[in-house]
Coordinates of C-alpha atoms and ligand atoms in Angstrom, one line a residue:
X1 CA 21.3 22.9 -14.2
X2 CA 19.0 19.8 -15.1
X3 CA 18.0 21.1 -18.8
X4 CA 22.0 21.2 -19.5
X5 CA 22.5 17.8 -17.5
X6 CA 19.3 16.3 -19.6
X7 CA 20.1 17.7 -23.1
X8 CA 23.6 16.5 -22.9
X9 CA 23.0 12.7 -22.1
X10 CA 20.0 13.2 -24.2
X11 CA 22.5 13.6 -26.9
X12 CA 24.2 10.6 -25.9
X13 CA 21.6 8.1 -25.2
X14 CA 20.3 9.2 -28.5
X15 CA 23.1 8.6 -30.7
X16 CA 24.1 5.1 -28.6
X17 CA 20.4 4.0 -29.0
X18 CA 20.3 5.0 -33.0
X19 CA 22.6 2.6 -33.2
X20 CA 21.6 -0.2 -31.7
X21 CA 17.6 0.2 -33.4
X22 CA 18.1 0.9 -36.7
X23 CA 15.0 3.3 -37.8
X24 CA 14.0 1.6 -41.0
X25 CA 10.4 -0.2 -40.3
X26 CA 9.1 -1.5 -43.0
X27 CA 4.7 -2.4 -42.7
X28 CA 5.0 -5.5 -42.3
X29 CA 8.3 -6.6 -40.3
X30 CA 8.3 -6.0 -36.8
X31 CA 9.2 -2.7 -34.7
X32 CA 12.7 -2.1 -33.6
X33 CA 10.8 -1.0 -30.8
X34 CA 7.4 -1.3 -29.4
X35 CA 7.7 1.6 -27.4
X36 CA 8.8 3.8 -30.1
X37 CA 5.9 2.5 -31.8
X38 CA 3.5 2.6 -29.6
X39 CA 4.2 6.6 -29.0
X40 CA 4.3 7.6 -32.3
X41 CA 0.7 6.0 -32.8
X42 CA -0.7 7.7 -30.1
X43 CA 1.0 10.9 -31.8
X44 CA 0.2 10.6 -35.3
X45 CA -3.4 10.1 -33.8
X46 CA -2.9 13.0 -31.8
X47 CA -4.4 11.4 -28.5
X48 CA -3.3 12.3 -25.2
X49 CA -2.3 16.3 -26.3
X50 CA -5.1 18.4 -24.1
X51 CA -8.1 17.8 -26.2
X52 CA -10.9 15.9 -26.8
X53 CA -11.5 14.0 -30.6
X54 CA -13.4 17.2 -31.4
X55 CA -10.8 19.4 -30.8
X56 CA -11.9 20.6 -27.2
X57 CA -9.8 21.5 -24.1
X58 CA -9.9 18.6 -21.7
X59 CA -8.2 17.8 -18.5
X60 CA -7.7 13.9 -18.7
X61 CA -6.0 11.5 -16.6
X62 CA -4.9 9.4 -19.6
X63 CA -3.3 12.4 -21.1
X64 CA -1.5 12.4 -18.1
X65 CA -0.5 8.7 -18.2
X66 CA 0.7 9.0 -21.5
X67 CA 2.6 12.3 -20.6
X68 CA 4.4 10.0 -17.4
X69 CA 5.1 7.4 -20.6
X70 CA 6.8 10.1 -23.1
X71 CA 8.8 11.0 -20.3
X72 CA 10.1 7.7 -19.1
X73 CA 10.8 7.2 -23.5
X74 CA 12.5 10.3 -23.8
X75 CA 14.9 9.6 -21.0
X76 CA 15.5 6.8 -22.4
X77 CA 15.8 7.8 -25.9
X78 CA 16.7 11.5 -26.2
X79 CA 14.4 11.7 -28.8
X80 CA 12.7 15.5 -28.4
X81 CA 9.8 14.8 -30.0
X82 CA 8.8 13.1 -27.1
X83 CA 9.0 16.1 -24.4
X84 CA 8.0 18.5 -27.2
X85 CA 4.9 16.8 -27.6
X86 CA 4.3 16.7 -23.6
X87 CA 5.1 20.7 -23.7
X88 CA 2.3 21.1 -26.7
X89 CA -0.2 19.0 -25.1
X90 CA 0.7 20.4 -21.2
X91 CA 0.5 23.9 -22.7
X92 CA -2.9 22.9 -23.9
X93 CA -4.6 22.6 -20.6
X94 CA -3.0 26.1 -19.4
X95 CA -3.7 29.9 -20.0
X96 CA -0.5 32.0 -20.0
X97 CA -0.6 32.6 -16.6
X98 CA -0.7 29.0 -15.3
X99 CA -4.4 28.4 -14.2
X100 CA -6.0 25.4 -15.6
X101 CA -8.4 24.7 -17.7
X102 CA -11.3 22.2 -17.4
X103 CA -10.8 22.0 -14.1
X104 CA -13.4 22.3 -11.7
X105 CA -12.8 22.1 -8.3
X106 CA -15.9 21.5 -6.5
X107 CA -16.1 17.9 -8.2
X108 CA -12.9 16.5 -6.3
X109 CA -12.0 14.4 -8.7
X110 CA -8.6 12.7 -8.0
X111 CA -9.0 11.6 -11.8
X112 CA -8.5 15.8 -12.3
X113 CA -4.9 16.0 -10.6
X114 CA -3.4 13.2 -12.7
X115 CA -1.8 15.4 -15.1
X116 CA -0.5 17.2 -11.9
X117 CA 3.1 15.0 -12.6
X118 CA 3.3 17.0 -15.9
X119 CA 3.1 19.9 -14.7
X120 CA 6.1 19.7 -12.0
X121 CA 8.2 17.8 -14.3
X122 CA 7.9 21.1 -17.0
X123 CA 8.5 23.4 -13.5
X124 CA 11.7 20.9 -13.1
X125 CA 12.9 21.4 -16.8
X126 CA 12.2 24.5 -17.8
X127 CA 11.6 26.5 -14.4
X128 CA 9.1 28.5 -15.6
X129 CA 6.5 29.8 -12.8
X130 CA 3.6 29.2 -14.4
X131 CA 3.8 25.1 -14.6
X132 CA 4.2 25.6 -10.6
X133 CA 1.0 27.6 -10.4
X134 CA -0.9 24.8 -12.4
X135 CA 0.8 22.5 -9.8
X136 CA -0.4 24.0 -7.1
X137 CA -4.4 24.7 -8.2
X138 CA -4.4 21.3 -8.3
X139 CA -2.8 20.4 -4.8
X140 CA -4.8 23.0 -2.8
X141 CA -7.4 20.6 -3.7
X142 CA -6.2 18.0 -1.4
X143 CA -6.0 20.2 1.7
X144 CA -10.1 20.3 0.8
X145 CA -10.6 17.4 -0.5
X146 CA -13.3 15.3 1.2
X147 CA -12.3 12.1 3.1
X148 CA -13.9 9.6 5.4
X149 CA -14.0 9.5 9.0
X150 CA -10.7 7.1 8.5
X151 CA -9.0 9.8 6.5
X152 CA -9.2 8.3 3.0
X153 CA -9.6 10.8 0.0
X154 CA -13.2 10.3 -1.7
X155 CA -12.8 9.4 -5.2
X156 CA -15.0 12.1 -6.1
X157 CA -17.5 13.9 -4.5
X158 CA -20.2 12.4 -6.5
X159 CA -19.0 9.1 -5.2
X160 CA -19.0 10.3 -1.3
X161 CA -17.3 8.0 1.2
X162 CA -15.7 5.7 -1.2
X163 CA -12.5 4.9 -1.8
X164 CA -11.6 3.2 -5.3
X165 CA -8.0 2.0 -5.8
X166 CA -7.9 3.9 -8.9
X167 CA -8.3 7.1 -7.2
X168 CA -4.5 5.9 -5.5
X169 CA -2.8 5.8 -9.5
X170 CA -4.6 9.1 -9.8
X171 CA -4.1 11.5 -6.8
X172 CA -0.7 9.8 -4.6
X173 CA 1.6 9.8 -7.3
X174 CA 0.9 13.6 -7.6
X175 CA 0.7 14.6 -4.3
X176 CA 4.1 12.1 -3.6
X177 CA 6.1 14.2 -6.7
X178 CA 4.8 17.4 -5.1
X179 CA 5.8 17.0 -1.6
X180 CA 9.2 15.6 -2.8
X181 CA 9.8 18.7 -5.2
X182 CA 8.7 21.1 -3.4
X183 CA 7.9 20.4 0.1
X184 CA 10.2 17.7 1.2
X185 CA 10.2 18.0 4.9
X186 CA 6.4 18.0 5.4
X187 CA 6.4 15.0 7.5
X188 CA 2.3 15.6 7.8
X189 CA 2.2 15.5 3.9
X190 CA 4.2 12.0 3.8
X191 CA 2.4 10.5 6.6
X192 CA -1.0 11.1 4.5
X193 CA 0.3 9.9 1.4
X194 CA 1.3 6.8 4.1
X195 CA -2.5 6.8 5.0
X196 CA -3.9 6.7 1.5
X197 CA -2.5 3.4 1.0
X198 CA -2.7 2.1 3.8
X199 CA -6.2 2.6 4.0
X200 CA -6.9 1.5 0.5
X201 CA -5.3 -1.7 1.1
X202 CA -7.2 -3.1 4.2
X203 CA -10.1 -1.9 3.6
X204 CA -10.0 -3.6 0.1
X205 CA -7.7 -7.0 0.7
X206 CA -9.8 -10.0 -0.7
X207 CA -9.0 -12.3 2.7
X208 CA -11.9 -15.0 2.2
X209 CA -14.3 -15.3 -0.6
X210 CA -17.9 -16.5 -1.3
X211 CA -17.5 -18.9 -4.5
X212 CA -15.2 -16.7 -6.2
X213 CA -11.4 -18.2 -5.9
X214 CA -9.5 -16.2 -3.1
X215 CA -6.4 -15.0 -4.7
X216 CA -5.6 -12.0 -2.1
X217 CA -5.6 -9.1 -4.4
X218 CA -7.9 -6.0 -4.0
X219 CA -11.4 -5.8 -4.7
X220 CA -11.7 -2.6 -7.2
X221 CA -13.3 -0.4 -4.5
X222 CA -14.9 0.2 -0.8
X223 CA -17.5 2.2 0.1
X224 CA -17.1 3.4 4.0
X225 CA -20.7 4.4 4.7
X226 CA -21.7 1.0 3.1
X227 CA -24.6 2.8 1.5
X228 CA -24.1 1.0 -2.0
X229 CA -25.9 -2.0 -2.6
X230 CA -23.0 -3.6 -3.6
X231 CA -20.7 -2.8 -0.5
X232 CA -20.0 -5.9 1.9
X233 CA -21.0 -6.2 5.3
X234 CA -17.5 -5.9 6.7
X235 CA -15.2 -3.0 4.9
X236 CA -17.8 -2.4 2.7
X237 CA -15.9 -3.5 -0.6
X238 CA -17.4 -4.2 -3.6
X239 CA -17.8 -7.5 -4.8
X240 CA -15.2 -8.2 -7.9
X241 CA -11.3 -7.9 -8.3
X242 CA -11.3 -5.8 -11.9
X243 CA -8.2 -5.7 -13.9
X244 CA -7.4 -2.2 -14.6
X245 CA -8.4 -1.1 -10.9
X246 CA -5.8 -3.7 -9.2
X247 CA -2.9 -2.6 -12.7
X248 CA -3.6 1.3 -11.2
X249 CA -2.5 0.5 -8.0
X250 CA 0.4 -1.7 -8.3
X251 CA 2.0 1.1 -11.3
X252 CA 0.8 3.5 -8.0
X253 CA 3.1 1.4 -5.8
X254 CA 6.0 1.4 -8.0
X255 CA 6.0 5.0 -9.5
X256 CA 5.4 6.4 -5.9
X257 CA 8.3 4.3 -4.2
X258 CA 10.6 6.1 -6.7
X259 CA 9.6 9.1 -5.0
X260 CA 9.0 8.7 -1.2
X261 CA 12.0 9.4 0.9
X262 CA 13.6 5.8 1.8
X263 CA 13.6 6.1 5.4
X264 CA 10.0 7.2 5.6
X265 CA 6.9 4.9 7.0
X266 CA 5.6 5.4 3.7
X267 CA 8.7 3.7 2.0
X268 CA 8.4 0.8 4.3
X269 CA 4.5 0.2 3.8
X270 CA 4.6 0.9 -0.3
X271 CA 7.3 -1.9 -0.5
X272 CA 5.4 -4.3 2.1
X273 CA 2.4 -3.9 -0.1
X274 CA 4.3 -4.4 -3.0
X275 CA 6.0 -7.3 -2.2
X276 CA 2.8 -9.3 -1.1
X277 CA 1.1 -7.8 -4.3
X278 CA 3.4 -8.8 -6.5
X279 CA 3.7 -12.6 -6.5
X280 CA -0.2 -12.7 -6.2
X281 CA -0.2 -11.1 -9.4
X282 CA 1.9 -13.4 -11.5
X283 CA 0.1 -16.4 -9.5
X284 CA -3.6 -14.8 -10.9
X285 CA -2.5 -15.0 -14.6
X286 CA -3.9 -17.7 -16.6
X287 CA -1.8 -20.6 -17.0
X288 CA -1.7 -21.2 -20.9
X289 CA -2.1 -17.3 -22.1
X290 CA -0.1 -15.4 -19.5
X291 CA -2.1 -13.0 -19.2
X292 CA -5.3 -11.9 -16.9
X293 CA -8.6 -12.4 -17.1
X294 CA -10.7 -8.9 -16.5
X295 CA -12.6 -10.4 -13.5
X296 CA -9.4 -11.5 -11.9
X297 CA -11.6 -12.9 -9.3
X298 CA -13.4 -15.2 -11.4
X299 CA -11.0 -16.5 -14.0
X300 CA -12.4 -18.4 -16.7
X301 CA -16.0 -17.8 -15.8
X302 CA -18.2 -17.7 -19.2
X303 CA -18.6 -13.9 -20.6
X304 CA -15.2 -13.0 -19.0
X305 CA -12.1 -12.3 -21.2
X306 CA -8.5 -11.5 -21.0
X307 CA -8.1 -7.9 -20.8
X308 CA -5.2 -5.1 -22.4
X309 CA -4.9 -2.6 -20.1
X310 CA -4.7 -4.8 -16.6
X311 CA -1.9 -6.9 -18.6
X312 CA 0.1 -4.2 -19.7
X313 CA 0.2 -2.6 -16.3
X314 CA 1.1 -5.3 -14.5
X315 CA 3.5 -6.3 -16.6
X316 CA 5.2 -2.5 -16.3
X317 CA 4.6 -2.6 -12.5
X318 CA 6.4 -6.0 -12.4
X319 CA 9.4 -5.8 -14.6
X320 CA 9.8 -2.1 -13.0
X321 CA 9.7 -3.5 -9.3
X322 CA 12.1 -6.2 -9.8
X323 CA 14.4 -4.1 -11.6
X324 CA 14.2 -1.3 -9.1
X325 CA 15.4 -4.2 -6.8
X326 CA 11.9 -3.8 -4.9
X327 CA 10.4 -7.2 -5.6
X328 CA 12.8 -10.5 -5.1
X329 CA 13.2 -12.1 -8.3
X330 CA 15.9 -14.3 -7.5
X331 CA 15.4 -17.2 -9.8
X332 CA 13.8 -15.1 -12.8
X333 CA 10.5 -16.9 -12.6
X334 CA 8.7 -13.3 -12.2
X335 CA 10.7 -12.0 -15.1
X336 CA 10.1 -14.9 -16.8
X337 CA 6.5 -15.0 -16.5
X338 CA 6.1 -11.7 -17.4
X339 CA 8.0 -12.0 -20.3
X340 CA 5.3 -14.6 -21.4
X341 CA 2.4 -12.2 -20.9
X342 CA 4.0 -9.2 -22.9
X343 CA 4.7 -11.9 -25.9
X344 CA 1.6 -12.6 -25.6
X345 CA 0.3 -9.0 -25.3
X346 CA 1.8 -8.0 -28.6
X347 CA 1.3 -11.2 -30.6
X348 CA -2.9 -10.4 -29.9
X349 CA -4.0 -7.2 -29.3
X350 CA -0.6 -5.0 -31.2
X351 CA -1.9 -4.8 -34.9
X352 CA -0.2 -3.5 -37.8
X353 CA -2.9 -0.5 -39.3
X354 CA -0.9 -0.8 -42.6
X355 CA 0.1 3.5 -42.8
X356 CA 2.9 3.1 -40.1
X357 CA 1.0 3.3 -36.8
X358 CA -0.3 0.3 -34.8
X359 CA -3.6 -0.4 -32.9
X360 CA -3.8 -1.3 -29.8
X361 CA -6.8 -3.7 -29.2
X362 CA -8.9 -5.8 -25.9
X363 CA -8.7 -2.4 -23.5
X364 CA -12.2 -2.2 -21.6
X365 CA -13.1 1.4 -22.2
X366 CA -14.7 1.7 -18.2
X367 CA -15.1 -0.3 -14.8
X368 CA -16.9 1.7 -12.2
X369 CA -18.3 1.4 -9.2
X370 CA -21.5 3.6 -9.6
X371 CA -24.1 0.8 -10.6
X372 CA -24.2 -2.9 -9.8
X373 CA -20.3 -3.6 -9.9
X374 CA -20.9 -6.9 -10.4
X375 CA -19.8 -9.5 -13.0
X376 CA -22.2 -9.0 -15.6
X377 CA -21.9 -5.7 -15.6
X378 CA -18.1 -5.9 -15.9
X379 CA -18.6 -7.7 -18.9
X380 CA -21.0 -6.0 -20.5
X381 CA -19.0 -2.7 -21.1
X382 CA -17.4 -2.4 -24.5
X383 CA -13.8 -3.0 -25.4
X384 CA -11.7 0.2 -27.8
X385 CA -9.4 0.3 -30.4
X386 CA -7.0 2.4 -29.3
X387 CA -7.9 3.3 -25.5
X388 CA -5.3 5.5 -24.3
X389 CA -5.3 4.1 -20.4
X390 CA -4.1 0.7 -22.2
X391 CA -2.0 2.6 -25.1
X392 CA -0.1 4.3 -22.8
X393 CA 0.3 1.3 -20.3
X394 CA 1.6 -0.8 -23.7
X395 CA 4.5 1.9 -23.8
X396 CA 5.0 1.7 -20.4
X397 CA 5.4 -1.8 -20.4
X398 CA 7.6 -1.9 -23.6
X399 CA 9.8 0.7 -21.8
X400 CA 10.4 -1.8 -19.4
X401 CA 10.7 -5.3 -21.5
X402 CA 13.5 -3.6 -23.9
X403 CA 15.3 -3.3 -21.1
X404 CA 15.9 -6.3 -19.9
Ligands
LIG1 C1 12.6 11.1 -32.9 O1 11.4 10.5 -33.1 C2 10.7 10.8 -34.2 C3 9.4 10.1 -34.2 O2 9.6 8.7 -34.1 C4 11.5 10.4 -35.5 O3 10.8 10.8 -36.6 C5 12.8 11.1 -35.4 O4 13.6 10.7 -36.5 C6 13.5 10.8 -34.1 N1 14.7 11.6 -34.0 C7 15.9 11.1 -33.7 C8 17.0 12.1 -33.6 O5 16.1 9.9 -33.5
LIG2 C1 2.0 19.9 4.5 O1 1.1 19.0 4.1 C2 -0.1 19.1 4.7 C3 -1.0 17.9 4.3 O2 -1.2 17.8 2.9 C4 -0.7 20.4 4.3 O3 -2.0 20.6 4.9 C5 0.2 21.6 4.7 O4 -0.3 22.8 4.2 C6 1.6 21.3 4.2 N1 2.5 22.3 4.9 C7 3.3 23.1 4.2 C8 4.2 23.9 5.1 O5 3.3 23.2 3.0
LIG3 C1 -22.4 -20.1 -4.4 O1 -22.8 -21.1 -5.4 C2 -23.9 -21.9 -5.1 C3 -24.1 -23.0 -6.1 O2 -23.8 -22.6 -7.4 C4 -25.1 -20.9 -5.1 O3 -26.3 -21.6 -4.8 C5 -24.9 -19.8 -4.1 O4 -25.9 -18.9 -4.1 C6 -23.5 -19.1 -4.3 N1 -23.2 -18.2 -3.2 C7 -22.8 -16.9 -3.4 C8 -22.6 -16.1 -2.2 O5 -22.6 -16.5 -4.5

């Protein structure tokens, strides 16, 4: 039985990591551990648990992020605070009898379903029916959900015929975990998954550029119908390579290879796009800080910054793929690159608060595609203390970097 299986290394990784990080932290020195850090903050602040700062139900994909986090720790800790905290704040979200609430179907949000991961690893653990019912409310959606003529999921229904590589972080990695718990011989359901990338990637590969530097990532979004002002005359992407939309989709790429069988055509294309991602990536970080500029596709320009949330993504996506064994790393120089951007991560933006918890500074609270999408308007949008979509990416990416 996996509880049994769990609890019991749980019991040893716990005592063998006790040792090895001592729990006395004192204000001022630093962590024995980032991550540990970096989750109890985000608990003693009570943020990603099901509700709102008033105190409201609310169906968030950062909650979900930070639940995908406290799992990853608690594996690796056997601390069960951790997976309490994902049962309080799962059970939040839920009646009794497993429907969800704050969920609205009609909207077709793929932001909605990223909790969906949550809610199969509690029907995993503790086999109780009602997490599968939650689980499945949200994946009848995607036998509904609206695509374009090329099969792509719309991000949401307000945002018809485009595709947004965010949308990939928020609906694959569900709809992957899904089919692999529950359905895992519906070839049709892994040849979609297959499509979702593959779609998202071609249609949003920067291959030449105006007089912004090529660097072959992935413009933020693409709009099929090329009714936005901003789409381009060819795929119809939009016009700027933003951070936190290319961070989603490489975490996408390496949480959803974990999960696709390995002789499937979706195996083969996540680890092509991977691998070609990957060293882009770690060639797009500046030079002197290590770490990426927000409008990754015009590095350095006046107004633009280096960014939290991008950085700690890649930086999880990165360690995780080359220690997965997905992404080459032969010589270290990714590792070692990467290692340069997280120092850097938590010697500027990880602040002591003085009462035990740390902020996390520099996250950009939004990027979207539903105005101008251009620079300026990139930069105009506020940075948050304490942004849970970089928060959580921070403990991702300290899960990671204490392993090496
Ligand atoms: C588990 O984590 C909590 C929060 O950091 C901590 O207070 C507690 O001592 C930990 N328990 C164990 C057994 O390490
Ligand atoms: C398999 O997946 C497809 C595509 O998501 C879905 O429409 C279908 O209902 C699934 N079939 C089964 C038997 O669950
Ligand atoms: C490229 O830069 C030149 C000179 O700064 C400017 O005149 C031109 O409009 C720019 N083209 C595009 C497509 O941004």
């Amino acid at each position: 039985m996996l509880t049994r299986a769990l609890a019991l290394t749980s019991l040893l990784s716990c005592a063998s990591y006790a040792a090895a990080h001592p729990t006395s932290r004192s204000v001022s020195a630093a962590p024995s551990s980032y991550a540990i850090w970096a989750a109890d903050s985000a608990i003693a602040r009570g943020q990603g648990h099901g509700l709102d700062s008033d105190g409201n139900v609310q169906l968030s994909y950062e909650h979900g992020e930070l639940q995908w986090a406290l799992r990853l720790l608690y594996e690796s800790t056997g601390n069960e605070t951790y997976y309490d905290y994902i049962v309080s704040g799962a059970t939040n979200i839920i009646e009794d009898d497993g429907s969800v609430l704050d969920y609205v179907p009609e909207e077709n949000q793929l932001d909605s379903i990223r909790v969906g991961p949550t809610f199969l690893y509690l029907y995993e653990t503790t086999g109780d029916e009602k997490w599968k019912t939650a689980a499945d409310t949200l994946r009848a959606q995607l036998d509904v959900h609206p695509r374009t003529e090329e099969g792509q999921f719309w991000h949401k229904t307000r945002y018809p015929e485009q595709g947004w590589l965010d949308g990939i972080y928020m609906g694959d990695i569900f709809y992957a975990q899904y089919t692999a718990q529950l359905e895992p011989d519906n070839i049709t359901a892994w040849d979609d998954i297959n499509l979702q990338f593959e779609l998202m990637y071609d249609n949003t590969l920067q291959s030449t550029a105006a007089n912004n530097t090529n660097i072959g990532l992935l413009y933020h979004g693409y709009d099929y119908s090329q009714a936005q002002t901003w789409a381009s005359s060819d795929r119809g992407h939009s016009p700027e390579i933003w951070d936190r939309a290319m961070g989603w989709y490489m975490m996408a790429l390496v949480d959803t290879l974990d999960i696709v069988p390995a002789d499937s055509t979706a195996h083969a294309t996540l680890l092509s796009q991977l691998t070609d991602l990957a060293p882009k990536v770690v060639a797009a970080a500046d030079p002197d800080a290590g770490v990426w500029w927000l409008v990754m596709s015009q590095p350095g320009r006046e107004g633009n910054y280096f960014e939290s949330s991008g950085a700690a993504m890649f930086v999880y996506a990165l360690l995780k793929g080359v220690r997965e064994g997905y992404v080459a790393d032969a010589d270290g120089s990714i590792v070692a690159a990467v290692s340069k951007a997280y120092e850097y991560m938590v010697d500027n933006w990880v602040e002591d608060a003085g009462d035990g918890t740390m902020n996390w500074e520099a996250t950009v609270s939004v990027g979207s595609l539903s105005g101008a999408s251009d620079f300026d308007y990139y930069i105009s949008v506020d940075t948050v203390e304490n942004d849970l979509k970089g928060l959580a990416a921070f403990l991702l990416a300290s899960i990671e970097y204490e392993q090496l």
